[in-house]
CSV table of C-alpha atoms in Angstrom, one decimal:
chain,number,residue,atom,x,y,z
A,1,UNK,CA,-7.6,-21.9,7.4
A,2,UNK,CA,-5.4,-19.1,7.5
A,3,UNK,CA,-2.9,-18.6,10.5
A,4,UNK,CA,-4.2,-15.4,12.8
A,5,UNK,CA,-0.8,-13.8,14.3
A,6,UNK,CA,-0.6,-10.4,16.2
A,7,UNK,CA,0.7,-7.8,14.6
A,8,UNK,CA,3.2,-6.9,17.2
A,9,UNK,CA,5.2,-10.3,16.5
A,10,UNK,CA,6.0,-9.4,13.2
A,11,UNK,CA,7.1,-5.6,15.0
A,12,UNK,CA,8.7,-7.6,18.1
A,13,UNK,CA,10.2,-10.2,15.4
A,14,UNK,CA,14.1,-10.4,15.7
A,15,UNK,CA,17.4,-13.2,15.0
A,16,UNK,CA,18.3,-14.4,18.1
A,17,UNK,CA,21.8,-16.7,18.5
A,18,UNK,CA,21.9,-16.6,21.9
A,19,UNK,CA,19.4,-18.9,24.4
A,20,UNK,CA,19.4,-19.9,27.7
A,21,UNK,CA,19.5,-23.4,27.1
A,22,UNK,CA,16.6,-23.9,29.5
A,23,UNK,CA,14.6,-27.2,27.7
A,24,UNK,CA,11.2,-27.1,25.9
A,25,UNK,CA,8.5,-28.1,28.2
A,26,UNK,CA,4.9,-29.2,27.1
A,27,UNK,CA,3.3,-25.8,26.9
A,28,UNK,CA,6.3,-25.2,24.4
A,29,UNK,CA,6.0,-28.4,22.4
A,30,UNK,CA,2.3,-27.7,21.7
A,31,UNK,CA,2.9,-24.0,20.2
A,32,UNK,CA,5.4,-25.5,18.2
A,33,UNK,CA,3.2,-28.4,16.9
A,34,UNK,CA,0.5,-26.2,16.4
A,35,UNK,CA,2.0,-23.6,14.8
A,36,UNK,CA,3.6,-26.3,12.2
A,37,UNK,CA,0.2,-28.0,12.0
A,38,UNK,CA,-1.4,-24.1,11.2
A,39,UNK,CA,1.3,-23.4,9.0
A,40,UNK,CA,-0.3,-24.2,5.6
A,41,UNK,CA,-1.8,-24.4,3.3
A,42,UNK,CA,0.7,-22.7,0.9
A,43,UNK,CA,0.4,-19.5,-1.9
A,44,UNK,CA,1.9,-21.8,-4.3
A,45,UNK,CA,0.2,-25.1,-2.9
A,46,UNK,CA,3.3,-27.5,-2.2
A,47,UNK,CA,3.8,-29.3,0.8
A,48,UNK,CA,6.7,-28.7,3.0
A,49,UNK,CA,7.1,-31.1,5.9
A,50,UNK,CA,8.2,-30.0,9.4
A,51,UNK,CA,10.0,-31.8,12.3
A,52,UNK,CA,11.0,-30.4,15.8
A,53,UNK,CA,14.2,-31.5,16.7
A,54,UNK,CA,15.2,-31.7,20.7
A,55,UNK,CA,18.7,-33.5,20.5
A,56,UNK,CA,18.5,-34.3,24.5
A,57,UNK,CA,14.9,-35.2,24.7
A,58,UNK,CA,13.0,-38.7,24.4
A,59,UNK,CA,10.1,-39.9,23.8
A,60,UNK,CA,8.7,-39.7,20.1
A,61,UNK,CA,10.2,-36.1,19.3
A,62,UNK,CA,12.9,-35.8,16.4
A,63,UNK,CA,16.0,-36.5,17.1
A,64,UNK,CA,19.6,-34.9,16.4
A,65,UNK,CA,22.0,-33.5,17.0
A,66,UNK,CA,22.8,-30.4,14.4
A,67,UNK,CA,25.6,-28.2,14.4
A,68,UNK,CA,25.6,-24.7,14.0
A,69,UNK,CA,29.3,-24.1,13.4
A,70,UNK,CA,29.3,-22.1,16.5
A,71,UNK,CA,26.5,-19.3,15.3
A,72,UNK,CA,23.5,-20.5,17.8
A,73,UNK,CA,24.2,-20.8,21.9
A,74,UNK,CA,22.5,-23.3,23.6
A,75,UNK,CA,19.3,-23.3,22.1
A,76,UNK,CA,17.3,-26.5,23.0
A,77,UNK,CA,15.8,-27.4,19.7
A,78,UNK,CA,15.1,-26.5,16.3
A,79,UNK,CA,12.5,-26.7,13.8
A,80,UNK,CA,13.4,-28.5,10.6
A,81,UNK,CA,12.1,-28.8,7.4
A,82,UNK,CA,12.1,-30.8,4.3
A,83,UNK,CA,10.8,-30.3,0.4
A,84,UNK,CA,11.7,-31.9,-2.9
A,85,UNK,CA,12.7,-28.9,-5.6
A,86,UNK,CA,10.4,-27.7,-8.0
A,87,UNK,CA,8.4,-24.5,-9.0
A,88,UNK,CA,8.0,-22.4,-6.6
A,89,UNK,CA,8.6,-25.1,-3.2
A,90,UNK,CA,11.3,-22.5,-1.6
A,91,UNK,CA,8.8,-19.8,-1.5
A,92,UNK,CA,5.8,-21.8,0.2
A,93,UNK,CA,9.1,-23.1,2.5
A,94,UNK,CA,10.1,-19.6,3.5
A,95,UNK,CA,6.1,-18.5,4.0
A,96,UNK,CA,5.5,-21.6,5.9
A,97,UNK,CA,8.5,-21.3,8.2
A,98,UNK,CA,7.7,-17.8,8.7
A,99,UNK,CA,4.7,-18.8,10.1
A,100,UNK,CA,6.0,-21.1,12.7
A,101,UNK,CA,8.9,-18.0,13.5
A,102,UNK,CA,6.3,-15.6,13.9
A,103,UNK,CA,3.5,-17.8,16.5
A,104,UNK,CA,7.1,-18.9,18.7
A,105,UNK,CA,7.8,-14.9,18.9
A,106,UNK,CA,3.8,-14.1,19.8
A,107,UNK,CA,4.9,-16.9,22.5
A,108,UNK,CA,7.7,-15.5,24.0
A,109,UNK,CA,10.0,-17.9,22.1
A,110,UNK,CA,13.1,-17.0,20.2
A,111,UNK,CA,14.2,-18.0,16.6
A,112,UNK,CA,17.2,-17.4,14.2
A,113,UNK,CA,16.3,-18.5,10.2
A,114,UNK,CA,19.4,-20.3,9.6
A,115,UNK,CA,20.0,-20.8,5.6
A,116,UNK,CA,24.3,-21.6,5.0
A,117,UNK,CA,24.8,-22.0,8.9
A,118,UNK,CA,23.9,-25.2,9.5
A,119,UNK,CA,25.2,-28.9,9.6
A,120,UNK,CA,22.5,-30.1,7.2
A,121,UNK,CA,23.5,-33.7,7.6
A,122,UNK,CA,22.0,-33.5,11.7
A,123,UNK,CA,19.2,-31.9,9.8
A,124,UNK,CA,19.0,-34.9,7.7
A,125,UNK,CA,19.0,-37.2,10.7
A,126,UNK,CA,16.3,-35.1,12.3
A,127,UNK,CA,13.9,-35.6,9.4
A,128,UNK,CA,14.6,-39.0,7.6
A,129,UNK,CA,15.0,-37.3,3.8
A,130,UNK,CA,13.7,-39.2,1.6
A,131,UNK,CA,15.1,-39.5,-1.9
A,132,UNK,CA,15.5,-36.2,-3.4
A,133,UNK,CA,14.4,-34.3,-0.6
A,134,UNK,CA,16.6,-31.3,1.0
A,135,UNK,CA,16.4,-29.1,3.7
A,136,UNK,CA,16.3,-25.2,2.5
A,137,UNK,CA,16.4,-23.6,5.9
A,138,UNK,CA,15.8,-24.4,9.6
A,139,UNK,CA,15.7,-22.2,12.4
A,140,UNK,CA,16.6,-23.0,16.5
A,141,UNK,CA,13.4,-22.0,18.8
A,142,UNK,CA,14.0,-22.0,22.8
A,143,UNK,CA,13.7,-19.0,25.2
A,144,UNK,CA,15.7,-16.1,25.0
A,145,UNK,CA,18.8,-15.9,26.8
A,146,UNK,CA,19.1,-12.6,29.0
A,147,UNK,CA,22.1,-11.5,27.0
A,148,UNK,CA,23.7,-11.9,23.7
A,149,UNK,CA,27.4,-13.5,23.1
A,150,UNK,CA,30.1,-11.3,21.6
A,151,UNK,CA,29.7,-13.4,18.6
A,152,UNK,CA,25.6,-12.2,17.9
A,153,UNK,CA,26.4,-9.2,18.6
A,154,UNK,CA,29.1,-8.8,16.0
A,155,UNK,CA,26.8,-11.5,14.0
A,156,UNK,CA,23.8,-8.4,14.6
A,157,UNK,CA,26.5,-5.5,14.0
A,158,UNK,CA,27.8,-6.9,10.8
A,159,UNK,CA,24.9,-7.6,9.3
A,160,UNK,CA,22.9,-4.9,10.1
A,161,UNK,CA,20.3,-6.9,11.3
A,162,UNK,CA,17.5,-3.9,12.5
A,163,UNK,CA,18.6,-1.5,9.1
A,164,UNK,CA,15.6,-1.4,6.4
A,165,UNK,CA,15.6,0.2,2.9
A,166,UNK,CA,13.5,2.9,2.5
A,167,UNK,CA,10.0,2.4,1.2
A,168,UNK,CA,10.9,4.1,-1.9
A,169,UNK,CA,13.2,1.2,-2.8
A,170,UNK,CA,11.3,-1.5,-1.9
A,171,UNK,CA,7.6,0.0,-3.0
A,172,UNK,CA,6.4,1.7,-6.3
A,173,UNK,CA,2.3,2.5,-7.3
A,174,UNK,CA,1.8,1.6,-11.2
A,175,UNK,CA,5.2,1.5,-12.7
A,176,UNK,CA,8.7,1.2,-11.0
A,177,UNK,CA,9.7,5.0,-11.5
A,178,UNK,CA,7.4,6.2,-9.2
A,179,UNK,CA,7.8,5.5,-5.4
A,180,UNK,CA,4.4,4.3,-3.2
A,181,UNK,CA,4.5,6.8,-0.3
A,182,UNK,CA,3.2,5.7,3.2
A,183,UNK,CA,0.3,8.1,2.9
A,184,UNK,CA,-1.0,7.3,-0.7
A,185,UNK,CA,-1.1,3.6,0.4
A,186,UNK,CA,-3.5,4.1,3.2
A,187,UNK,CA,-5.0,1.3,4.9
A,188,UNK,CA,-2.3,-0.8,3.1
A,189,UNK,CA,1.0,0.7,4.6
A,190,UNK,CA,0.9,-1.4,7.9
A,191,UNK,CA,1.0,-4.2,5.5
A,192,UNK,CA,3.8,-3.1,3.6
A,193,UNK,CA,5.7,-2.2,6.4
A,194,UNK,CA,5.4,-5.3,7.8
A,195,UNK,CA,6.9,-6.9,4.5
A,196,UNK,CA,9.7,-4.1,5.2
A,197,UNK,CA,10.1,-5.5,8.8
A,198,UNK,CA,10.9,-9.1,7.2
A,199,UNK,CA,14.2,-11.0,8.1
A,200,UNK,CA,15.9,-12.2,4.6
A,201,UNK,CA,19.0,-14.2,3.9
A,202,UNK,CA,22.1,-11.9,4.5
A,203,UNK,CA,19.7,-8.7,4.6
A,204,UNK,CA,19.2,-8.1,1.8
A,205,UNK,CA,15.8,-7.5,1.5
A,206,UNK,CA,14.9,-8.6,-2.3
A,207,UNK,CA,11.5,-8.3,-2.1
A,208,UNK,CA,9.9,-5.4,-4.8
A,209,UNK,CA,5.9,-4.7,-4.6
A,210,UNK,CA,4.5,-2.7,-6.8
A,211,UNK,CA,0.6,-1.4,-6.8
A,212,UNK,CA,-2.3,-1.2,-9.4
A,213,UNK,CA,-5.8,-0.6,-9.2
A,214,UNK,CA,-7.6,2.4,-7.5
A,215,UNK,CA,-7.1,3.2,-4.2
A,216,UNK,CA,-10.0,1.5,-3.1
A,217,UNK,CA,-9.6,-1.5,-5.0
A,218,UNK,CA,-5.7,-2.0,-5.4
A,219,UNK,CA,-3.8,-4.6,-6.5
A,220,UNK,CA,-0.1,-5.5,-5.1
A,221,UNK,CA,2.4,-7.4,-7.3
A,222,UNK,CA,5.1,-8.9,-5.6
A,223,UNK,CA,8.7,-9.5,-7.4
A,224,UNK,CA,12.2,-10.7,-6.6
A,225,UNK,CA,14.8,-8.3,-6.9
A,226,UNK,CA,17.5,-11.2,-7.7
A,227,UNK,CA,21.2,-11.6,-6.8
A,228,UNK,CA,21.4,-14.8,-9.1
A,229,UNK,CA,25.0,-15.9,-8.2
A,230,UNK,CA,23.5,-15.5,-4.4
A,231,UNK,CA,20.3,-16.7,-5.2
A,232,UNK,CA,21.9,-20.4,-6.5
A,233,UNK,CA,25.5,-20.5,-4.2
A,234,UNK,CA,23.7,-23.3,-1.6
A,235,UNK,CA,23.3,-26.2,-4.0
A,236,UNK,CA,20.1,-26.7,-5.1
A,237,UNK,CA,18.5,-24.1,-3.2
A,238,UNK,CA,17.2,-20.8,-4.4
A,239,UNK,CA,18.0,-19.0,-1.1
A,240,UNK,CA,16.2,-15.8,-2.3
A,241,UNK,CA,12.8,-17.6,-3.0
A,242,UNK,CA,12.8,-18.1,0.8
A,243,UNK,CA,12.7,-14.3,1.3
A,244,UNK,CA,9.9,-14.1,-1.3
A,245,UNK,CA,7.5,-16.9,1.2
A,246,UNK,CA,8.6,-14.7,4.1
A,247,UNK,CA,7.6,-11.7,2.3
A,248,UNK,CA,4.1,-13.1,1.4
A,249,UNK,CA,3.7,-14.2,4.7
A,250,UNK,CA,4.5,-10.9,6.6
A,251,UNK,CA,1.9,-9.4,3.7
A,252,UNK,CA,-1.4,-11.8,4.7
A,253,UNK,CA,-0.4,-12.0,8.3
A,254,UNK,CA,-1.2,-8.0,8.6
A,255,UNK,CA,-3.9,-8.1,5.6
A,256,UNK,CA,-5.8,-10.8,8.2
A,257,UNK,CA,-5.1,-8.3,11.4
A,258,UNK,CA,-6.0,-5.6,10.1
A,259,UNK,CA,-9.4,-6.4,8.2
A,260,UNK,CA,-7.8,-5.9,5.2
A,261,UNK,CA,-9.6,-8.5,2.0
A,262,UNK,CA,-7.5,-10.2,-0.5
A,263,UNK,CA,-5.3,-13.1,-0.9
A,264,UNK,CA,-2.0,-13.8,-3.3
A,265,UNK,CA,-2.8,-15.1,-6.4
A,266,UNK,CA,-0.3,-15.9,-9.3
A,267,UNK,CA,-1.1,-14.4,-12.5
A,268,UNK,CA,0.0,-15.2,-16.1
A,269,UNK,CA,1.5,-11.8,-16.7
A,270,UNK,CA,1.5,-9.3,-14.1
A,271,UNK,CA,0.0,-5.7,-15.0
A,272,UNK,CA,3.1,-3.9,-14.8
A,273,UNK,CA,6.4,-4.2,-16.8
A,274,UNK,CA,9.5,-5.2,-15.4
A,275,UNK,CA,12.8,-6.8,-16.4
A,276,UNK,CA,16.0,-8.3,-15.2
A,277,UNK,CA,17.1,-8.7,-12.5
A,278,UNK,CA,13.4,-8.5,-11.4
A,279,UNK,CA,11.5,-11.9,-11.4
A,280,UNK,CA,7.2,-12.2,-10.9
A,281,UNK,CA,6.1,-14.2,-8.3
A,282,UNK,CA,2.1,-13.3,-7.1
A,283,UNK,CA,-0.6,-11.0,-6.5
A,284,UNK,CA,-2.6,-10.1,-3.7
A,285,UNK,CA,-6.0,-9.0,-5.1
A,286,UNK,CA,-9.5,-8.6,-3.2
């Protein structure tokens, strides 16, 4: 079953560092869970495993306690996630996460995806690894605290959290010299834009689609556009691949809300040409 989530949480979507450190209560504890449970199955069909971590609560939630070297304010937990490497696992990570990030904001929750600024040992703790497991990402989930630190703000300003390349950067129809326009992808551009709208690692928006087909019956192709020194500086972790499952997510999220047919597919060549530094990951197709 595939996750139904409002348009207007991918829109309302945002990083935020700073909570009010009010606890999870019950109503809380069953979004999250359920929004983990909901979370698969995956495009690429491996098995990321999720944990919600509450460092001050009992009971049979996961503990401990993970540091944030000063980047997150008094959230109250975070969600936490474990896979063991191999094709294609950061990508379902990344679209499975995404899913939990974007049910917390259609619940009023806040979340931050956190990918270098974490303690990942308390992470460890938190889940139990088991050999040759590692935890890509996690992200901190709590309500919103009424105003930002100095240091998310700068965090925000720095990073240009809200900026967005424009379509023609990101989207091209047939061949990757000729921009998609808003208007020629019809019924499809809310979709796009809400792969547009996506939060990546360091902002810097990889993601590359590019369309085939009539306009009836079109095809989208989705590619990395790869930093590979960035892509491979966490150990172990293909950082960018995480963009790519958040980009895939954002892309069925609005197909389903919208009424739009289709799901991803991955081909053994893709219709269109492409080269370095691009890199073919899947296909939405009707």
């Amino acid at each position: 079953m595939r996750m139904n989530i409002p348009l207007d949480a991918i829109d309302s979507r945002t990083s935020v560092r700073s909570f009010s450190g009010r606890g999870l209560d019950s109503s809380d504890r069953r979004i999250i869970d359920a929004a983990i449970e909901e979370s698969g199955p995956c495009p690429f069909g491996t098995g990321p495993r999720f944990a919600l971590a509450e460092p001050d609560a009992g009971g049979d939630v996961a503990m401990g306690r993970i540091g944030t070297y000063g980047v997150i304010k008094n959230a109250p937990a975070f969600v936490v996630g474990a896979v063991k490497p191999g094709p294609f696992v950061f990508a379902d990570y990344g679209y499975a996460l995404e899913g939990v990030v974007l049910a917390a904001t259609a619940n009023g929750l806040g979340t931050c995806w956190l990918g270098g600024t974490f303690d990942r040992n308390g992470a460890t703790d938190a889940l139990r690894l088991s050999e040759g497991e590692l935890v890509p990402a996690i992200t901190p989930i709590g309500e919103t605290a009424e105003r930002r630190t100095i240091l998310d703000r700068t965090m925000r300003a720095l990073a240009g959290s809200r900026k967005r390349q424009p379509w023609s950067s990101l989207f091209f129809d047939g061949n990757w010299n000729k921009p998609l326009s808003e208007a020629e992808a019809g019924p499809w551009a809310r979709a796009l834009e809400a792969v547009r709208l996506g939060p990546s690692a360091s902002n810097k928006q990889p993601w590359r689609i590019a369309r085939t087909g009539s306009a009836e019956n079109p095809a989208f192709h989705l590619f990395l556009y790869e930093d590979a020194a960035y892509n491979s500086a966490i150990r172990g972790i293909r950082i960018q691949e995480l963009d790519i499952g958040i980009a895939m997510r954002h892309f069925e999220a609005a197909a389903i809300a919208l009424g739009l047919p289709g799901r991803w597919l991955r081909l053994d060549e893709p219709p269109v040409a492409f080269a370095q530094p691009l890199v073919y990951y899947s296909s939405w197709s009707a």
